[in-house]
PDB file of C-alpha atoms in Angstrom:
ATOM      1  CA  GLN A   1       4.914 -16.948   8.165  1.00 95.00           C
ATOM      2  CA  VAL A   2       2.316 -14.888   6.347  1.00 96.00           C
ATOM      3  CA  GLN A   3       2.505 -15.244   2.581  1.00 98.00           C
ATOM      4  CA  LEU A   4       0.372 -13.894  -0.244  1.00 98.00           C
ATOM      5  CA  GLN A   5       0.975 -15.612  -3.582  1.00 98.00           C
ATOM      6  CA  GLN A   6      -0.489 -13.850  -6.595  1.00 98.00           C
ATOM      7  CA  SER A   7      -1.319 -15.270 -10.011  1.00 98.00           C
ATOM      8  CA  GLY A   8       0.832 -14.699 -13.063  1.00 98.00           C
ATOM      9  CA  ALA A   9       0.953 -11.901 -15.592  1.00 98.00           C
ATOM     10  CA  GLU A  10      -2.056 -11.314 -17.835  1.00 98.00           C
ATOM     11  CA  LEU A  11      -2.270 -10.012 -21.392  1.00 98.00           C
ATOM     12  CA  ALA A  12      -5.814  -9.013 -22.321  1.00 98.00           C
ATOM     13  CA  ARG A  13      -7.643  -7.306 -25.166  1.00 97.00           C
ATOM     14  CA  PRO A  14      -9.471  -4.019 -24.673  1.00 97.00           C
ATOM     15  CA  GLY A  15     -13.017  -4.677 -23.517  1.00 97.00           C
ATOM     16  CA  ALA A  16     -12.170  -8.039 -21.984  1.00 98.00           C
ATOM     17  CA  SER A  17     -12.109  -9.052 -18.305  1.00 98.00           C
ATOM     18  CA  VAL A  18      -9.442 -10.661 -16.160  1.00 98.00           C
ATOM     19  CA  LYS A  19      -9.618 -12.339 -12.760  1.00 98.00           C
ATOM     20  CA  LEU A  20      -6.568 -12.102 -10.521  1.00 98.00           C
ATOM     21  CA  SER A  21      -5.960 -14.329  -7.517  1.00 98.00           C
ATOM     22  CA  CYS A  22      -4.162 -13.953  -4.204  1.00 98.00           C
ATOM     23  CA  LYS A  23      -3.634 -17.142  -2.200  1.00 98.00           C
ATOM     24  CA  ALA A  24      -3.002 -16.605   1.502  1.00 98.00           C
ATOM     25  CA  SER A  25      -1.111 -18.835   3.895  1.00 98.00           C
ATOM     26  CA  GLY A  26       0.417 -18.690   7.352  1.00 97.00           C
ATOM     27  CA  TYR A  27      -2.562 -17.183   9.162  1.00 97.00           C
ATOM     28  CA  THR A  28      -6.335 -17.527   9.566  1.00 97.00           C
ATOM     29  CA  PHE A  29      -7.663 -16.238   6.258  1.00 97.00           C
ATOM     30  CA  THR A  30     -11.037 -15.169   7.633  1.00 97.00           C
ATOM     31  CA  ASP A  31      -9.583 -12.893  10.334  1.00 95.00           C
ATOM     32  CA  TYR A  32      -8.011 -10.112   8.255  1.00 96.00           C
ATOM     33  CA  TYR A  33      -8.994  -7.822   5.413  1.00 96.00           C
ATOM     34  CA  ILE A  34      -7.378  -8.325   2.019  1.00 97.00           C
ATOM     35  CA  ASN A  35      -6.827  -5.129   0.071  1.00 98.00           C
ATOM     36  CA  TRP A  36      -6.036  -4.545  -3.600  1.00 98.00           C
ATOM     37  CA  VAL A  37      -3.723  -1.767  -4.768  1.00 98.00           C
ATOM     38  CA  LYS A  38      -2.949  -0.537  -8.297  1.00 98.00           C
ATOM     39  CA  GLN A  39       0.407   0.801  -9.443  1.00 98.00           C
ATOM     40  CA  ARG A  40       0.928   2.081 -12.961  1.00 96.00           C
ATOM     41  CA  THR A  41       4.500   1.981 -14.258  1.00 88.00           C
ATOM     42  CA  GLY A  42       6.677   4.540 -12.531  1.00 82.00           C
ATOM     43  CA  GLN A  43       3.723   5.980 -10.662  1.00 84.00           C
ATOM     44  CA  GLY A  44       2.169   5.952  -7.234  1.00 91.00           C
ATOM     45  CA  LEU A  45      -0.212   3.628  -5.451  1.00 96.00           C
ATOM     46  CA  GLU A  46      -4.016   3.604  -5.624  1.00 97.00           C
ATOM     47  CA  TRP A  47      -6.236   1.728  -3.214  1.00 97.00           C
ATOM     48  CA  ILE A  48      -8.935  -0.184  -5.068  1.00 98.00           C
ATOM     49  CA  GLY A  49     -10.817  -1.721  -2.167  1.00 97.00           C
ATOM     50  CA  GLU A  50     -10.880  -4.396   0.493  1.00 96.00           C
ATOM     51  CA  ILE A  51     -12.715  -7.562   1.387  1.00 97.00           C
ATOM     52  CA  TYR A  52     -13.211  -9.236   4.743  1.00 96.00           C
ATOM     53  CA  PRO A  53     -13.165 -12.961   3.940  1.00 97.00           C
ATOM     54  CA  GLY A  54     -14.914 -13.865   7.177  1.00 95.00           C
ATOM     55  CA  SER A  55     -18.119 -12.186   6.078  1.00 96.00           C
ATOM     56  CA  GLY A  56     -17.542 -11.381   2.421  1.00 96.00           C
ATOM     57  CA  ASN A  57     -18.118  -7.684   3.128  1.00 97.00           C
ATOM     58  CA  THR A  58     -16.461  -5.419   0.600  1.00 97.00           C
ATOM     59  CA  TYR A  59     -15.542  -1.714   0.513  1.00 96.00           C
ATOM     60  CA  TYR A  60     -14.579  -0.028  -2.727  1.00 97.00           C
ATOM     61  CA  ASN A  61     -12.859   3.167  -3.693  1.00 97.00           C
ATOM     62  CA  GLU A  62     -15.603   5.015  -5.613  1.00 97.00           C
ATOM     63  CA  LYS A  63     -13.182   5.381  -8.510  1.00 96.00           C
ATOM     64  CA  PHE A  64     -13.101   1.612  -9.006  1.00 97.00           C
ATOM     65  CA  LYS A  65     -16.777   0.792  -8.537  1.00 97.00           C
ATOM     66  CA  GLY A  66     -17.959  -0.939 -11.688  1.00 95.00           C
ATOM     67  CA  LYS A  67     -14.364  -1.697 -12.663  1.00 98.00           C
ATOM     68  CA  ALA A  68     -13.266  -4.085  -9.904  1.00 98.00           C
ATOM     69  CA  THR A  69     -15.173  -6.873  -8.156  1.00 98.00           C
ATOM     70  CA  LEU A  70     -13.668  -8.453  -5.042  1.00 98.00           C
ATOM     71  CA  THR A  71     -14.479 -11.951  -3.866  1.00 98.00           C
ATOM     72  CA  ALA A  72     -12.962 -14.516  -1.527  1.00 98.00           C
ATOM     73  CA  ASP A  73     -13.060 -18.301  -1.283  1.00 98.00           C
ATOM     74  CA  LYS A  74     -12.677 -19.439   2.312  1.00 97.00           C
ATOM     75  CA  SER A  75     -12.189 -23.084   1.332  1.00 97.00           C
ATOM     76  CA  SER A  76      -8.985 -22.287  -0.563  1.00 98.00           C
ATOM     77  CA  SER A  77      -7.918 -19.147   1.365  1.00 98.00           C
ATOM     78  CA  THR A  78      -7.851 -17.232  -1.881  1.00 98.00           C
ATOM     79  CA  ALA A  79      -8.976 -13.708  -2.658  1.00 98.00           C
ATOM     80  CA  TYR A  80      -9.911 -12.657  -6.163  1.00 98.00           C
ATOM     81  CA  MET A  81     -10.260  -9.411  -8.062  1.00 98.00           C
ATOM     82  CA  GLN A  82     -12.055  -9.269 -11.386  1.00 98.00           C
ATOM     83  CA  LEU A  83     -11.380  -6.294 -13.637  1.00 98.00           C
ATOM     84  CA  SER A  84     -13.936  -5.680 -16.362  1.00 98.00           C
ATOM     85  CA  SER A  85     -14.201  -3.644 -19.582  1.00 98.00           C
ATOM     86  CA  LEU A  86     -10.449  -3.294 -19.733  1.00 98.00           C
ATOM     87  CA  THR A  87      -8.789  -0.258 -21.315  1.00 97.00           C
ATOM     88  CA  SER A  88      -5.180   0.850 -21.597  1.00 96.00           C
ATOM     89  CA  GLU A  89      -5.702   2.778 -18.332  1.00 96.00           C
ATOM     90  CA  ASP A  90      -6.004  -0.580 -16.562  1.00 97.00           C
ATOM     91  CA  SER A  91      -2.493  -1.658 -17.585  1.00 98.00           C
ATOM     92  CA  ALA A  92      -0.657  -1.778 -14.265  1.00 98.00           C
ATOM     93  CA  VAL A  93       0.742  -3.970 -11.529  1.00 98.00           C
ATOM     94  CA  TYR A  94      -1.917  -5.027  -9.051  1.00 98.00           C
ATOM     95  CA  PHE A  95      -0.951  -5.967  -5.509  1.00 98.00           C
ATOM     96  CA  CYS A  96      -2.950  -7.721  -2.853  1.00 98.00           C
ATOM     97  CA  ALA A  97      -2.080  -6.740   0.704  1.00 98.00           C
ATOM     98  CA  ARG A  98      -3.242  -7.927   4.097  1.00 97.00           C
ATOM     99  CA  ASN A  99      -4.055  -5.561   6.902  1.00 91.00           C
ATOM    100  CA  GLY A 100      -2.076  -5.583  10.092  1.00 81.00           C
ATOM    101  CA  ASN A 101      -3.991  -4.625  13.195  1.00 76.00           C
ATOM    102  CA  TYR A 102      -4.530  -0.979  12.272  1.00 82.00           C
ATOM    103  CA  ALA A 103      -5.695  -0.795   8.638  1.00 83.00           C
ATOM    104  CA  VAL A 104      -2.128  -0.595   7.360  1.00 94.00           C
ATOM    105  CA  PHE A 105      -0.779  -2.959   4.754  1.00 96.00           C
ATOM    106  CA  ALA A 106       1.610  -5.172   6.667  1.00 95.00           C
ATOM    107  CA  TYR A 107       1.949  -7.984   4.136  1.00 97.00           C
ATOM    108  CA  TRP A 108       2.021  -7.755   0.352  1.00 98.00           C
ATOM    109  CA  GLY A 109       1.848 -10.160  -2.543  1.00 98.00           C
ATOM    110  CA  GLN A 110       4.473 -10.006  -5.261  1.00 98.00           C
ATOM    111  CA  GLY A 111       2.131  -8.256  -7.670  1.00 98.00           C
ATOM    112  CA  THR A 112       0.462  -9.236 -10.954  1.00 98.00           C
ATOM    113  CA  LEU A 113       1.199  -7.328 -14.152  1.00 98.00           C
ATOM    114  CA  VAL A 114      -1.848  -6.734 -16.331  1.00 98.00           C
ATOM    115  CA  THR A 115      -1.211  -5.520 -19.858  1.00 98.00           C
ATOM    116  CA  VAL A 116      -4.131  -4.396 -21.993  1.00 98.00           C
ATOM    117  CA  SER A 117      -3.311  -4.372 -25.678  1.00 96.00           C
ATOM    118  CA  ALA A 118      -4.976  -5.141 -28.969  1.00 94.00           C
TER     119      ALA A 118
ATOM    120  CA  ASP B   1     -11.054  11.910  -0.115  1.00 96.00           C
ATOM    121  CA  ILE B   2      -7.962  12.851   1.861  1.00 97.00           C
ATOM    122  CA  VAL B   3      -5.216  14.098  -0.468  1.00 98.00           C
ATOM    123  CA  MET B   4      -1.651  13.201   0.476  1.00 98.00           C
ATOM    124  CA  THR B   5       1.183  15.357  -0.872  1.00 98.00           C
ATOM    125  CA  GLN B   6       4.836  14.324  -0.621  1.00 98.00           C
ATOM    126  CA  SER B   7       7.966  16.367  -1.137  1.00 96.00           C
ATOM    127  CA  PRO B   8      10.487  16.399  -2.586  1.00 97.00           C
ATOM    128  CA  SER B   9       9.657  14.102  -5.486  1.00 96.00           C
ATOM    129  CA  SER B  10      13.264  12.940  -5.552  1.00 96.00           C
ATOM    130  CA  LEU B  11      16.523  13.470  -3.719  1.00 96.00           C
ATOM    131  CA  ALA B  12      20.080  12.201  -3.958  1.00 96.00           C
ATOM    132  CA  MET B  13      22.180  11.690  -0.839  1.00 93.00           C
ATOM    133  CA  SER B  14      25.542  10.207   0.070  1.00 95.00           C
ATOM    134  CA  VAL B  15      25.899   7.223   2.372  1.00 96.00           C
ATOM    135  CA  GLY B  16      25.924   8.329   5.994  1.00 96.00           C
ATOM    136  CA  GLN B  17      23.975  11.536   5.429  1.00 96.00           C
ATOM    137  CA  LYS B  18      20.682  12.357   7.146  1.00 97.00           C
ATOM    138  CA  VAL B  19      17.619  12.293   4.907  1.00 97.00           C
ATOM    139  CA  THR B  20      14.281  13.938   5.561  1.00 98.00           C
ATOM    140  CA  MET B  21      11.152  13.754   3.455  1.00 98.00           C
ATOM    141  CA  SER B  22       7.762  15.326   3.981  1.00 98.00           C
ATOM    142  CA  CYS B  23       4.147  14.231   3.727  1.00 98.00           C
ATOM    143  CA  LYS B  24       1.179  16.555   4.131  1.00 98.00           C
ATOM    144  CA  SER B  25      -2.477  15.574   4.340  1.00 98.00           C
ATOM    145  CA  SER B  26      -5.467  17.670   3.268  1.00 98.00           C
ATOM    146  CA  GLN B  27      -7.136  17.075   6.631  1.00 98.00           C
ATOM    147  CA  SER B  28      -6.005  16.081  10.088  1.00 98.00           C
ATOM    148  CA  LEU B  29      -5.111  12.445  10.645  1.00 97.00           C
ATOM    149  CA  LEU B  30      -5.274  12.781  14.429  1.00 97.00           C
ATOM    150  CA  ASN B  31      -7.892  10.633  16.127  1.00 95.00           C
ATOM    151  CA  SER B  32      -8.944  12.655  19.163  1.00 95.00           C
ATOM    152  CA  SER B  33     -10.222   9.597  21.026  1.00 95.00           C
ATOM    153  CA  ASN B  34      -6.826   7.894  21.214  1.00 94.00           C
ATOM    154  CA  GLN B  35      -4.482  10.749  20.241  1.00 96.00           C
ATOM    155  CA  LYS B  36      -2.961   8.689  17.452  1.00 96.00           C
ATOM    156  CA  ASN B  37      -2.094   9.965  13.988  1.00 97.00           C
ATOM    157  CA  TYR B  38      -3.185   7.524  11.307  1.00 97.00           C
ATOM    158  CA  LEU B  39      -0.215   7.919   8.964  1.00 98.00           C
ATOM    159  CA  ALA B  40       1.972   5.122   7.582  1.00 98.00           C
ATOM    160  CA  TRP B  41       5.207   5.040   5.589  1.00 98.00           C
ATOM    161  CA  TYR B  42       6.239   2.387   3.072  1.00 98.00           C
ATOM    162  CA  GLN B  43       9.475   1.641   1.275  1.00 98.00           C
ATOM    163  CA  GLN B  44       9.433   0.183  -2.232  1.00 97.00           C
ATOM    164  CA  LYS B  45      12.738  -1.004  -3.644  1.00 96.00           C
ATOM    165  CA  PRO B  46      13.106  -1.385  -7.427  1.00 93.00           C
ATOM    166  CA  GLY B  47      11.107  -4.343  -8.713  1.00 93.00           C
ATOM    167  CA  GLN B  48       9.703  -5.205  -5.291  1.00 96.00           C
ATOM    168  CA  SER B  49       6.446  -4.864  -3.403  1.00 97.00           C
ATOM    169  CA  PRO B  50       6.080  -2.054  -0.886  1.00 97.00           C
ATOM    170  CA  LYS B  51       7.208  -2.748   2.677  1.00 97.00           C
ATOM    171  CA  LEU B  52       5.614  -1.215   5.755  1.00 97.00           C
ATOM    172  CA  LEU B  53       8.107   0.880   7.752  1.00 98.00           C
ATOM    173  CA  VAL B  54       6.067   3.000  10.158  1.00 97.00           C
ATOM    174  CA  TYR B  55       2.437   3.347  11.239  1.00 97.00           C
ATOM    175  CA  PHE B  56       0.637   5.693  13.638  1.00 97.00           C
ATOM    176  CA  ALA B  57       3.146   8.263  12.338  1.00 98.00           C
ATOM    177  CA  SER B  58       5.991   7.099  14.571  1.00 98.00           C
ATOM    178  CA  THR B  59       5.588   3.403  15.443  1.00 96.00           C
ATOM    179  CA  ARG B  60       8.245   1.391  13.693  1.00 96.00           C
ATOM    180  CA  GLU B  61       7.150  -1.951  12.254  1.00 95.00           C
ATOM    181  CA  SER B  62       8.917  -4.980  13.744  1.00 93.00           C
ATOM    182  CA  GLY B  63      12.311  -5.569  12.145  1.00 96.00           C
ATOM    183  CA  VAL B  64      12.658  -2.090  10.657  1.00 97.00           C
ATOM    184  CA  PRO B  65      16.068  -0.553  11.421  1.00 97.00           C
ATOM    185  CA  ASP B  66      16.007   2.226  13.980  1.00 96.00           C
ATOM    186  CA  ARG B  67      17.566   4.672  11.519  1.00 98.00           C
ATOM    187  CA  PHE B  68      14.038   5.074  10.102  1.00 98.00           C
ATOM    188  CA  ILE B  69      12.195   7.630  12.241  1.00 98.00           C
ATOM    189  CA  GLY B  70       8.650   8.832  11.673  1.00 98.00           C
ATOM    190  CA  SER B  71       7.374  12.047  13.245  1.00 98.00           C
ATOM    191  CA  GLY B  72       4.676  14.687  12.947  1.00 98.00           C
ATOM    192  CA  SER B  73       1.078  15.253  13.871  1.00 97.00           C
ATOM    193  CA  GLY B  74      -2.160  16.552  12.423  1.00 97.00           C
ATOM    194  CA  THR B  75      -1.459  17.262   8.776  1.00 98.00           C
ATOM    195  CA  ASP B  76       2.354  17.469   8.627  1.00 98.00           C
ATOM    196  CA  PHE B  77       4.573  14.420   8.811  1.00 98.00           C
ATOM    197  CA  THR B  78       8.224  13.566   8.242  1.00 98.00           C
ATOM    198  CA  LEU B  79      10.211  10.410   7.593  1.00 98.00           C
ATOM    199  CA  THR B  80      13.858  10.737   8.600  1.00 98.00           C
ATOM    200  CA  ILE B  81      16.638   8.304   7.783  1.00 97.00           C
ATOM    201  CA  SER B  82      19.290   9.191  10.339  1.00 96.00           C
ATOM    202  CA  SER B  83      22.255   7.780   8.396  1.00 96.00           C
ATOM    203  CA  VAL B  84      21.327   6.613   4.922  1.00 96.00           C
ATOM    204  CA  GLN B  85      22.735   3.318   3.653  1.00 96.00           C
ATOM    205  CA  ALA B  86      23.181   2.128   0.080  1.00 95.00           C
ATOM    206  CA  GLU B  87      20.355  -0.389   0.536  1.00 96.00           C
ATOM    207  CA  ASP B  88      17.923   2.441   1.287  1.00 97.00           C
ATOM    208  CA  LEU B  89      17.729   3.230  -2.434  1.00 96.00           C
ATOM    209  CA  ALA B  90      13.960   3.123  -2.961  1.00 97.00           C
ATOM    210  CA  ASP B  91      10.710   4.990  -3.384  1.00 97.00           C
ATOM    211  CA  TYR B  92       9.009   6.045  -0.170  1.00 98.00           C
ATOM    212  CA  PHE B  93       5.254   6.476   0.092  1.00 98.00           C
ATOM    213  CA  CYS B  94       3.080   7.836   2.858  1.00 98.00           C
ATOM    214  CA  GLN B  95      -0.477   6.589   3.319  1.00 97.00           C
ATOM    215  CA  GLN B  96      -3.311   7.706   5.542  1.00 97.00           C
ATOM    216  CA  HIS B  97      -5.100   4.917   7.409  1.00 94.00           C
ATOM    217  CA  TYR B  98      -7.566   7.318   9.015  1.00 95.00           C
ATOM    218  CA  SER B  99     -10.484   6.837   6.630  1.00 94.00           C
ATOM    219  CA  THR B 100     -11.586   5.203   3.410  1.00 93.00           C
ATOM    220  CA  PRO B 101     -10.645   5.433   0.658  1.00 95.00           C
ATOM    221  CA  ARG B 102      -7.102   4.802   1.839  1.00 96.00           C
ATOM    222  CA  THR B 103      -4.907   7.251  -0.061  1.00 97.00           C
ATOM    223  CA  PHE B 104      -1.198   7.440  -0.763  1.00 97.00           C
ATOM    224  CA  GLY B 105       1.186  10.251  -1.486  1.00 97.00           C
ATOM    225  CA  GLY B 106       2.886  10.431  -4.865  1.00 96.00           C
ATOM    226  CA  GLY B 107       6.171   9.200  -3.425  1.00 97.00           C
ATOM    227  CA  THR B 108       9.733  10.389  -2.865  1.00 97.00           C
ATOM    228  CA  LYS B 109      12.470   8.689  -4.855  1.00 97.00           C
ATOM    229  CA  LEU B 110      15.717   8.348  -2.887  1.00 97.00           C
ATOM    230  CA  GLU B 111      18.885   7.984  -4.931  1.00 96.00           C
ATOM    231  CA  ILE B 112      22.308   7.309  -3.467  1.00 90.00           C
ATOM    232  CA  LYS B 113      25.203   9.389  -4.803  1.00 89.00           C
TER     233      LYS B 113
END
């Protein structure tokens, strides 16, 4: 079965960077987009961007350009998202999610909590 | 960007009642080439990841109970729970999968009386 296993919670200082991971299993990693979604506590969902591991092509929400960098390692079936120049506005849960067949998010990781604090 | 607006922001219903919630998009989500509306619904239970319920406005994801019914076209969409159960306590989000950036509504919180 399809599974997305995300890395553990992060505590980071303002101005620092963090790199989150999302390890995929149960399907051919290179065949489906991996998306990243942000959710601040008690709030809605924001799409950050997506990566197609087969080619490495990425598409970003303009709002997150310069903030998030998406990469993928085919050898380990793992997608990564690096968040840079962290501020308190970046404190949130970040989900990775795999597309189904129609650009909807059919499978989700369990989420990674990022806390930015001095 | 397509703006998605959900209403109400919260509602409280008793078990067995019918629940309806609305989602409106700032532009049409209807693809004229295939006549499909690119609108999805997700359920997020407390402390969990979102779960896909419906896509193409009315196509239920495999394994989703048939009490969850998606409808609508163009810019106006509805998620109906025909007979709400206690386990349906959750936040519900709509999302357009018509264009990038993918955008979500602000959510409807369903509470059970």
